[in-house]
Coordinates of C-alpha atoms and ligand atoms in Angstrom, one line a residue:
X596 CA 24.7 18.7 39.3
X597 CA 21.9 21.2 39.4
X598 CA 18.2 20.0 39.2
X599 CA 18.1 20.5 36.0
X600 CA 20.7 17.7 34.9
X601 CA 19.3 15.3 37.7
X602 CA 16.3 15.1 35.8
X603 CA 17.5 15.1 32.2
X604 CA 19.6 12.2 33.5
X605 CA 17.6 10.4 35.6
X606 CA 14.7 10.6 32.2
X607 CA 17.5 9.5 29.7
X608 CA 18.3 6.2 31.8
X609 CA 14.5 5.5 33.2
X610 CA 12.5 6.2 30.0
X611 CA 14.9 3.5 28.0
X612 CA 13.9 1.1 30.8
X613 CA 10.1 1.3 29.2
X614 CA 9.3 -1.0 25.8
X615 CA 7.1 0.6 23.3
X616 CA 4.6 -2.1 23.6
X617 CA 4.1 -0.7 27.2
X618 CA 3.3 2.8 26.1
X619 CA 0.2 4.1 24.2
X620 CA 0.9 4.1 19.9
X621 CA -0.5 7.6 19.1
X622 CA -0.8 9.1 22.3
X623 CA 1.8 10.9 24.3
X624 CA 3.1 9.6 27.6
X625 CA 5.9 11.3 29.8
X626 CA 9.6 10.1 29.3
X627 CA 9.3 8.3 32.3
X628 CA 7.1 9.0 35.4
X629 CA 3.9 11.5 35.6
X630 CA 2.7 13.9 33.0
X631 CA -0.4 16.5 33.7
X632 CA -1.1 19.8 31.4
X633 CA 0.1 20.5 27.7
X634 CA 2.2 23.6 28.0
X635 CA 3.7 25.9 25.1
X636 CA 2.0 24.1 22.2
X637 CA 4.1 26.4 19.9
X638 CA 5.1 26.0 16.2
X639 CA 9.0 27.2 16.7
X640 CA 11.5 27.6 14.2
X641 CA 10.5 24.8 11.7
X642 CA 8.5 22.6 14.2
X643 CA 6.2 22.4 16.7
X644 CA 6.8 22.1 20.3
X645 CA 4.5 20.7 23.0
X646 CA 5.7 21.0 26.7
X647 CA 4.2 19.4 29.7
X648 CA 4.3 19.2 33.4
X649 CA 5.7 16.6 34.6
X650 CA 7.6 14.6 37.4
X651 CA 9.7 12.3 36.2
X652 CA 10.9 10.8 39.5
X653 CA 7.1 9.0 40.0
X654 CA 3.5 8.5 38.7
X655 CA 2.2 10.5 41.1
X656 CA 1.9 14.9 40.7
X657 CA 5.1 16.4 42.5
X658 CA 7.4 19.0 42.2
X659 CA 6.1 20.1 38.5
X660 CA 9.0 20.5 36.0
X661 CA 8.8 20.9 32.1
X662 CA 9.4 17.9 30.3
X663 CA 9.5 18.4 26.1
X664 CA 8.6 17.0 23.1
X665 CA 9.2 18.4 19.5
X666 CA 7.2 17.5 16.2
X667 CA 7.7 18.0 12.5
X668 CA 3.7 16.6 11.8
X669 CA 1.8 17.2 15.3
X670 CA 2.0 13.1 14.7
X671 CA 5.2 11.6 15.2
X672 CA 7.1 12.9 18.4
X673 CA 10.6 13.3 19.7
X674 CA 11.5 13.1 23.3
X675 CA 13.5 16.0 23.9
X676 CA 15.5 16.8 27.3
X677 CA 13.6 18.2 29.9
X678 CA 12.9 22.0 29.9
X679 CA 12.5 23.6 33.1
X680 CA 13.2 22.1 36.6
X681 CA 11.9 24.3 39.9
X682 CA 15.4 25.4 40.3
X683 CA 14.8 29.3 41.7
X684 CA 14.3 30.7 45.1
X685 CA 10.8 31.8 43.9
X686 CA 9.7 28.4 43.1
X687 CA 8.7 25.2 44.2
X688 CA 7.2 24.0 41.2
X689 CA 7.2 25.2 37.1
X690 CA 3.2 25.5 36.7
X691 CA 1.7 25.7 33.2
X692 CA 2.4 28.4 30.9
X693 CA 2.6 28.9 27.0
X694 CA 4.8 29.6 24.4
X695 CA 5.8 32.5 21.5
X696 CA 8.3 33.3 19.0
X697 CA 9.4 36.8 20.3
X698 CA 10.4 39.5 18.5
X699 CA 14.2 39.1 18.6
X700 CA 13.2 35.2 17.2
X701 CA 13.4 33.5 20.7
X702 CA 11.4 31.0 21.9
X703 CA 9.7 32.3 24.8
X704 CA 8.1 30.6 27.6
X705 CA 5.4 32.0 29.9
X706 CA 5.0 30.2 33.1
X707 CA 3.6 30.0 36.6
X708 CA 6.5 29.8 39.0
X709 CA 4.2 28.4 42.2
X710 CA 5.8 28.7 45.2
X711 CA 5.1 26.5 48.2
X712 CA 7.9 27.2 50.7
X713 CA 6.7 25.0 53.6
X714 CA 4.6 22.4 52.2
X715 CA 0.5 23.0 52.2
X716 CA 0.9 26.0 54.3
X717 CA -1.7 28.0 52.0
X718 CA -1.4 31.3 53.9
X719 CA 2.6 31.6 52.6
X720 CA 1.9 29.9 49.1
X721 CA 2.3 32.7 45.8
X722 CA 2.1 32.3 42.2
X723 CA 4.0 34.4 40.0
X724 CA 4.2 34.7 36.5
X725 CA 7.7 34.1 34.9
X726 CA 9.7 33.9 31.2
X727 CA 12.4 31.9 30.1
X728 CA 14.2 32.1 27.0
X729 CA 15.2 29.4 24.6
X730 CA 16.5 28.3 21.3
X731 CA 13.9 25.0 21.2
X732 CA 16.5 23.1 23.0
X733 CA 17.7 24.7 26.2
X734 CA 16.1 27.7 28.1
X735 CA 17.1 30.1 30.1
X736 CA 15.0 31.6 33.1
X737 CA 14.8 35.5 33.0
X738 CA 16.8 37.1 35.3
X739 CA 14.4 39.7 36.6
X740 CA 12.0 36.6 37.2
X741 CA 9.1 37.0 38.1
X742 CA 7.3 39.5 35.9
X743 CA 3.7 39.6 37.1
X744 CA 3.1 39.1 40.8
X745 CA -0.3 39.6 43.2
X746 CA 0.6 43.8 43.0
X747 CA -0.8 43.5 39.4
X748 CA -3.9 41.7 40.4
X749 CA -7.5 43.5 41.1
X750 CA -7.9 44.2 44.7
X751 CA -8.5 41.1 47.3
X752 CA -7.8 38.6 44.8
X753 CA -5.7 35.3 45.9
X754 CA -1.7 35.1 45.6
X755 CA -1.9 31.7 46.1
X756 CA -4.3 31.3 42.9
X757 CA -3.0 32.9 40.0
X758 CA -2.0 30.6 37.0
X759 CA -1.3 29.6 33.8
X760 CA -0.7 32.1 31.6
X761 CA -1.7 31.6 27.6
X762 CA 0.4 34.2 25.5
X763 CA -0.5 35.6 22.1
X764 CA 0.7 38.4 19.7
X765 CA -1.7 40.6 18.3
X766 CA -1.2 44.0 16.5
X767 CA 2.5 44.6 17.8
X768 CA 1.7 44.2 21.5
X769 CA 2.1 40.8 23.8
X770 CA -1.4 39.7 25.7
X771 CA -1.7 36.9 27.6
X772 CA -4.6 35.8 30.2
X773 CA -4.2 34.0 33.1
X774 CA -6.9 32.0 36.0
X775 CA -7.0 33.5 39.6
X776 CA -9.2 33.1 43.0
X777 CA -10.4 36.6 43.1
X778 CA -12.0 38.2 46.5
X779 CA -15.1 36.5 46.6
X780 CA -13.0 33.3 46.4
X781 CA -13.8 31.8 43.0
X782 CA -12.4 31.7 39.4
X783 CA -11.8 34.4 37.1
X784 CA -9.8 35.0 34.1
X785 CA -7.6 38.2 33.9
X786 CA -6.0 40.0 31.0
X787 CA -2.7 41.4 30.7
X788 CA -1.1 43.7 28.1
X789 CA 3.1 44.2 27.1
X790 CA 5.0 46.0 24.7
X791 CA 8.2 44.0 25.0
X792 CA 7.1 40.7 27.1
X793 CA 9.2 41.9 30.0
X794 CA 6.4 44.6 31.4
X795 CA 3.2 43.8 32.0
X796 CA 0.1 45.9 32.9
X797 CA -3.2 44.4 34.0
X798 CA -5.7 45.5 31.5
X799 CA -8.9 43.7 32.9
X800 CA -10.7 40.6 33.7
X801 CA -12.5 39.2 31.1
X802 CA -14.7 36.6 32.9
X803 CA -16.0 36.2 36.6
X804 CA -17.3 33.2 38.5
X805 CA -20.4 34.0 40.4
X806 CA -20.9 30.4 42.0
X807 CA -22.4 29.1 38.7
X808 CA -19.1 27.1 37.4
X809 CA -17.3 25.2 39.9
X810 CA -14.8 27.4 42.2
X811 CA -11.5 27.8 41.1
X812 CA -11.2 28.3 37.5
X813 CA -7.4 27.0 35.7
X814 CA -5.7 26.8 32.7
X815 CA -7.7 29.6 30.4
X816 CA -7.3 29.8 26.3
X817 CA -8.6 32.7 24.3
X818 CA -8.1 32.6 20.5
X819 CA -10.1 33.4 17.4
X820 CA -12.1 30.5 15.8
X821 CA -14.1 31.0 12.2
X822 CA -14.7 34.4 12.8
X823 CA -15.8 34.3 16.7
X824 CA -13.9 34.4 20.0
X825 CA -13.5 31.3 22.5
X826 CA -13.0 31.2 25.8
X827 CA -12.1 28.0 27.4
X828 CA -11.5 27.2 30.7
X829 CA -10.7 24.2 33.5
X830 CA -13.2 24.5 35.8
X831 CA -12.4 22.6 39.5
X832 CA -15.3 21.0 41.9
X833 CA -17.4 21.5 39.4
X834 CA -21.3 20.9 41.1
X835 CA -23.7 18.2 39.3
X836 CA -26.3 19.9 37.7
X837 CA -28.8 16.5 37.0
X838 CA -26.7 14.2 35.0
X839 CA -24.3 16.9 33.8
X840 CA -20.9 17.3 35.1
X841 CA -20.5 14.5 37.1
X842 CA -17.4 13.5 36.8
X843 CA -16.4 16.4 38.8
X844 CA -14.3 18.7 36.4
X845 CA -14.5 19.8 32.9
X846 CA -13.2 21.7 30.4
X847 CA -16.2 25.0 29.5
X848 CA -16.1 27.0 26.4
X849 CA -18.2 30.3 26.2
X850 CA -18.3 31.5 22.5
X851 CA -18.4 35.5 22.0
X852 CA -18.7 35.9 25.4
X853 CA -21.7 34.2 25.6
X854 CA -23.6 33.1 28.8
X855 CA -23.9 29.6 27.6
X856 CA -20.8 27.4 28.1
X857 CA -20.5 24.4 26.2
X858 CA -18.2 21.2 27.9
X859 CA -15.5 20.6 25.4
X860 CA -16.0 16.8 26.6
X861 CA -18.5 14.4 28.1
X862 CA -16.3 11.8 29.0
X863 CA -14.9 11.0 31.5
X864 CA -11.2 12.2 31.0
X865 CA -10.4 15.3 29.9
X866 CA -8.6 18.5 31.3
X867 CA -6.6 21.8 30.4
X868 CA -6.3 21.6 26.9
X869 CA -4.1 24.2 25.3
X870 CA -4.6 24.9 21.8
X871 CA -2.0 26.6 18.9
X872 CA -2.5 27.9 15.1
X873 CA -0.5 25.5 13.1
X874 CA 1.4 26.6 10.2
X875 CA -1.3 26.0 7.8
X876 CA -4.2 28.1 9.8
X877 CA -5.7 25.6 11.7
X878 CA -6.8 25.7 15.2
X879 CA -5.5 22.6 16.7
X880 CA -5.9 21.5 20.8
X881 CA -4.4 19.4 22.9
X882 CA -5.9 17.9 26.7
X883 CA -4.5 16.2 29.4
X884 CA -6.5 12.9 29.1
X885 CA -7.5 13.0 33.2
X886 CA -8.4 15.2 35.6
X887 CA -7.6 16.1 38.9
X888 CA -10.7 14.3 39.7
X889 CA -9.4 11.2 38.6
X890 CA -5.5 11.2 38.8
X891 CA -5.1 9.4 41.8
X892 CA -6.0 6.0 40.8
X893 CA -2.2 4.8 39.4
X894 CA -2.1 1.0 39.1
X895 CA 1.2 0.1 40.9
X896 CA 3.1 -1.0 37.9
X897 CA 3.0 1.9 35.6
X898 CA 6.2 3.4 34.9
X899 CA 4.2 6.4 33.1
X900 CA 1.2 7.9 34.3
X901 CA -0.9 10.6 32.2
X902 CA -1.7 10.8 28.2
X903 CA -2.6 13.6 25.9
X904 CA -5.4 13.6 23.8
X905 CA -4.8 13.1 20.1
X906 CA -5.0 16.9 18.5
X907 CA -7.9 17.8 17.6
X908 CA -9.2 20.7 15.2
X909 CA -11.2 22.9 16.2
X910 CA -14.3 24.7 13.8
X911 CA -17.5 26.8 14.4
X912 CA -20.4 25.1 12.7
X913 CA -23.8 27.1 13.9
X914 CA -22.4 28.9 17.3
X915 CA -20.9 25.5 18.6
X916 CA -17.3 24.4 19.1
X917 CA -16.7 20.8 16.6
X918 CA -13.8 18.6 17.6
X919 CA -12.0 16.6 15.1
X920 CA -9.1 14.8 15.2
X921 CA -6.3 16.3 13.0
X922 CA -6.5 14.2 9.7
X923 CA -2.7 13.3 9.5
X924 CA -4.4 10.4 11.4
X925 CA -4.5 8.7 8.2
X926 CA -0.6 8.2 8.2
X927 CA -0.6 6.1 10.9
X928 CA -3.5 3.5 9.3
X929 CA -1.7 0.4 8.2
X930 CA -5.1 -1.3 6.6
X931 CA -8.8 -0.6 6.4
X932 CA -11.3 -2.8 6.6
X933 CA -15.2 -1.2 5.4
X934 CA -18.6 -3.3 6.4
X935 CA -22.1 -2.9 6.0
X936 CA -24.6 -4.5 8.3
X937 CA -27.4 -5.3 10.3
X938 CA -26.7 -6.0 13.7
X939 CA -29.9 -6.6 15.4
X940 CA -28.7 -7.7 18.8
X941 CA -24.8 -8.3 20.1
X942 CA -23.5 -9.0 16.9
X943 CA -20.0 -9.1 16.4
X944 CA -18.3 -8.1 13.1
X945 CA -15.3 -10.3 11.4
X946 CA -12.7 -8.1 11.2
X947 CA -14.3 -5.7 13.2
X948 CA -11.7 -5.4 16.4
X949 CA -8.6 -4.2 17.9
X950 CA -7.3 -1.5 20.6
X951 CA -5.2 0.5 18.5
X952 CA -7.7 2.0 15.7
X953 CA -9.6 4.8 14.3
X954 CA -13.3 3.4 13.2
X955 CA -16.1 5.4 12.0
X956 CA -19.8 4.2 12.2
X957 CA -22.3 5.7 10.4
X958 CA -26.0 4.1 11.5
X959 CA -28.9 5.1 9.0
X960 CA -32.5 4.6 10.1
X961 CA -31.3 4.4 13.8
X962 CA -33.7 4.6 16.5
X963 CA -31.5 2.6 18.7
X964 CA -27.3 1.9 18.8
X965 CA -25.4 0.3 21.6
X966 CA -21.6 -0.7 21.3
X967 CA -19.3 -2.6 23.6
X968 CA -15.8 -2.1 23.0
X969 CA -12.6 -3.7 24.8
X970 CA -14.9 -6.5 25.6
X971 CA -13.4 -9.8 26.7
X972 CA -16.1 -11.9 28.8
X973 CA -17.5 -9.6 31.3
X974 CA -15.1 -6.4 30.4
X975 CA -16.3 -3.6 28.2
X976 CA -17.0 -0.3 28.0
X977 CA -20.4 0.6 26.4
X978 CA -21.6 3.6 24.4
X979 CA -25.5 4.0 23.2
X980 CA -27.5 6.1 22.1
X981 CA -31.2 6.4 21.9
X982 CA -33.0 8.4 19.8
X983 CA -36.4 9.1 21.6
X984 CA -35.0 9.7 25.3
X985 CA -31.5 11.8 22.8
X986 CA -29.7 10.2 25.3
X987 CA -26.4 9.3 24.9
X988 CA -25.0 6.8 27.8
X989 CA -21.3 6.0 28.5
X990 CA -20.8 3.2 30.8
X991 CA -17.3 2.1 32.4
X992 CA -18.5 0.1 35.2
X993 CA -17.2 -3.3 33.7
X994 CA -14.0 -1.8 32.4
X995 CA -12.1 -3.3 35.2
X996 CA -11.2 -0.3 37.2
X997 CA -10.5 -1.4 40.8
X998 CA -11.3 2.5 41.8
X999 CA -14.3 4.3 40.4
X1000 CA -14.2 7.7 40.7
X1001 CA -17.1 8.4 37.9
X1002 CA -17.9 5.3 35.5
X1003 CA -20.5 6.6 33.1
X1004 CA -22.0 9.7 31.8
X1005 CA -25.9 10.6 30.4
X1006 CA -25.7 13.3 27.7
X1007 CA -28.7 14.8 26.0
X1008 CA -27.6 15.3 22.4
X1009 CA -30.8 15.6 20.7
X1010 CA -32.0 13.6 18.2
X1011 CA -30.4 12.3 15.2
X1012 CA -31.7 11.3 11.6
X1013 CA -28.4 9.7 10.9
X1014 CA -26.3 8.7 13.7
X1015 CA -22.4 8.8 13.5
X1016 CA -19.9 8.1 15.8
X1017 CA -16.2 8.1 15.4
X1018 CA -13.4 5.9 17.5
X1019 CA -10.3 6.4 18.5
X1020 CA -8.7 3.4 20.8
X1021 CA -5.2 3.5 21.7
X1022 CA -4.5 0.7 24.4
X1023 CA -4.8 2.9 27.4
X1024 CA -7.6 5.1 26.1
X1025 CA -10.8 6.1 23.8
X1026 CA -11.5 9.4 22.7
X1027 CA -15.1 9.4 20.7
X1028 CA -16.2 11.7 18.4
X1029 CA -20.1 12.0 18.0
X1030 CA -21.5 13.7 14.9
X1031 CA -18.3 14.7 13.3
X1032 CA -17.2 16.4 16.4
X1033 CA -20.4 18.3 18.0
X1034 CA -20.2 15.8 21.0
X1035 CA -16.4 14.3 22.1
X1036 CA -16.1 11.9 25.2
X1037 CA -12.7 10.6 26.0
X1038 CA -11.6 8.1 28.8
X1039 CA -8.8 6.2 30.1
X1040 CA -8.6 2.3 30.1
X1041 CA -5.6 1.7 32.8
X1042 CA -6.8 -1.6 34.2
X1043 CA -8.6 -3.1 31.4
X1044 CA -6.6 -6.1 30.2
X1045 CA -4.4 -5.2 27.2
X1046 CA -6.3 -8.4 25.7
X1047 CA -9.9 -6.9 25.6
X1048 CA -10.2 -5.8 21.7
X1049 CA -13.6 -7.5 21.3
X1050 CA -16.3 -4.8 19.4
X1051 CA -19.8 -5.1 19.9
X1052 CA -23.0 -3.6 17.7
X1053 CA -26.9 -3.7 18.6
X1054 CA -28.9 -1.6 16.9
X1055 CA -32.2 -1.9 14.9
X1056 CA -30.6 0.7 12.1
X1057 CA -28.3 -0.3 9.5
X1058 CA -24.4 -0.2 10.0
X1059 CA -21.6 1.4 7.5
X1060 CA -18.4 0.2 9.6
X1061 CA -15.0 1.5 8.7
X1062 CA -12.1 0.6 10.4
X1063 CA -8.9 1.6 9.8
X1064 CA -6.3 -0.5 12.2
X1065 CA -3.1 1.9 13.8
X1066 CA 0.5 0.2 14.5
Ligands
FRU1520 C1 -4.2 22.0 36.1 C2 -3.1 22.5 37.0 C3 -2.7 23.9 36.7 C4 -1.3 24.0 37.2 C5 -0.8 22.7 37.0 C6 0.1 22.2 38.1 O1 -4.2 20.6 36.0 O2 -3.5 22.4 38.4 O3 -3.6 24.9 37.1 O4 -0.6 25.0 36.6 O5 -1.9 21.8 36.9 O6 0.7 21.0 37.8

């Protein structure tokens, strides 16, 4: 049995050995075991595709395969077999990559084989860039494998640091960029051009890191938005500038090239995202909900380790990146329920709770807002926001996590006539949405008891509260 088979058999018996009550309801988990990046988020031959790395023998980041799901809605998922194990000489693990339709109507992958022959010895570590070819079900490595090694890279740049290529077609030629440790030992993102997807030629590097964001830079995306251009980028030891950044990584954007990088998320959770146009136009992205940061803290009894974010569409309102989740939501709600209130101090709402929901609250005249959610006695996580300090302050010290790597965040956000804030809470996580998308913080809830669904309001404003419960 080659590796490939191990896993697809050893993910068909383990992932039937975890109930759906145990799993998120709108949030995707790994067949069994661990799950990092989205890779080849790709609408292929009448659906879409979402890949991800993934180890299906634990919870914890090993030996990076491809495990696979496919979509007809970006909503509803199927489990497909496993993609890509690290079955070559060249490879120790399958990095991320990205996907195309190619001109002969294949589905191609792009990926980073990463190649660590004696474990941690950096010195003999490369990363290559490699295809395979597939019909959405099985694929097939290229036989001239790799196709882009360190002789296509700008002079002293890293072998050992060269990942994660993102593919697009433009104009009759392939492109695709890529994140590598160049000679003064920090991020950049370089370009690369192809006629046929076969033969690459570096064209240039687009962006440089000159000690300002983090060191190594990963998992780059560069796509076309409303008219402008967006960079994003996974940015690693990230530095705490104030209150900013803390929790060690993030996800930047840089809009037309622009100087000023916006964080794509002020949470706590939230890490190579990898976006796709769907059929219809839209811009829609995916993250890992973790981070490096943050991924070693498994509880022992998971069987699964690792979520994605819900999608999210993407817009340009005013030079900024908005964030909203895609609204085929609304399929999933199976009943609304719509208050309006005053909530002058810790006030809970009848009707008002849960851990699988989307809720929207819209405060008007609100100086002042504070919410505890997943609150059961003394655990909650709280979100407020103040309008004089424009602070907004996420707090998961009383969420129960036994390790903290970073439990809350202060954002400026400037200050607000109208404050609105939208929820979603799916067992394991939240993702919120401040301001129909200018400001998103997402975080994971491992170790808060499945129990906690208790919600919260203070606030001297009034409240429009609309829930709408999931599953
Ligand atoms: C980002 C990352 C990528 C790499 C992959 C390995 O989380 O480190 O740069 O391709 O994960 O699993």
């Amino acid at each position: 049995m080659n590796l490939l088979e191990k896993a697809r058999e050893y993910e068909t018996k383990h992932s039937k050995e975890i109930d759906k009550n145990e799993r998120p309801v709108f949030h995707l988990t790994a067949a069994c075991g661990w799950l990092n990046d989205p890779n080849g988020f790709s609408y292929y031959n009448g659906k879409y595709h979402l890949f991800y790395q993934y180890n299906p023998y634990s919870t914890h980041w090993d030996d990076m395969h491809w495990g696979h799901w496919t979509s007809d809605d970006l909503i509803h998922w199927n489990y497909e077999k496993a993609a890509m194990a690290p079955d070559e000489d060249y490879e120790t693990g399958c990095f991320s990559g990205s996907a195309i339709t190619d001109k002969d109507g294949r589905h191609l992958l792009i990926y980073t084989a990463h190649n660590e022959p004696l474990h941690r010895d950096a010195d003999l570590r490369e990363e290559t860039q490699c295809l395979a070819f597939g019909d959405g079900e099985n694929y097939r490595k290229y036989e001239k494998n790799p196709v882009v090694t360190f002789k296509e890279m700008p002079e002293g740049a890293y072998k050992g640091d060269f990942r994660d290529p993102k593919i697009w077609f433009e104009d009759g030629k392939y492109y695709f960029v890529a994140a590598a440790r160049l000679k003064n030992g920090l991020g950049g993102i370089l370009c690369y051009e192809s006629e046929d997807a076969l033969n690459w030629k570096y064209t240039d590097t687009i962006l440089t890191n000159e000690g300002r964001w983090g060191q190594m830079w990963e998992c780059p995306d560069l796509f076309k938005l409303d008219g402008h251009e967006v960079l994003s980028i996974s940015v690693m030891n990230m530095k705490r500038i104030d209150e900013s950044y803390r929790n060690g990584n993030c996800v930047l954007a840089f809009v037309d090239r622009s100087e000023t990088a916006q964080p794509l998320d002020v949470g706590f959770d939230y890490y190579a995202p990898q976006s796709m146009q769907d059929k219809d136009g839209r811009r829609i992205v995916i993250g890992w909900m973790q981070t490096p940061e943050s991924s070693g803290s498994v509880p022992d009894e998971m069987k699964w380790f690792g979520q994605m974010s819900f999608p999210r569409e993407l817009s340009i309102r005013n030079g900024r990146i908005y964030q909203e989740p895609i609204r085929e939501i609304e399929s999933l709600y199976t009943s609304t329920v719509v208050k309006e209130v005053n909530a002058p101090k810790a006030e809970r709402i009848d009707g008002i709770s849960g851990r699988t929901l989307d809720m929207t609250v819209e405060g008007r005249g609100t100086d002042f807002f504070e919410m505890k959610f997943v609150l059961k006695d003394d655990i909650f996580v709280k979100l407020s926001y103040d309008k004089k300090s424009e602070e907004l302050i996420l707090d998961r010290i009383n969420s129960g996590r036994s390790a903290s790597i970073c439990d809350y965040r202060r954002v400026k956000i400037g200050s607000y006539g109208d404050f609105k804030l939208r929820m979603l809470l799916d067992r394991y996580s939240f993702e919120i949405f401040i301001n129909d998308g200018e400001h998103v913080l997402s975080g994971t809830l491992y170790e808060t008891p499945q129990d906690a669904d208790g919600i919260e309001f203070s606030s001297d404003g009034e409240l429009k509260i609309t829930l709408n419960k999931i599953g």
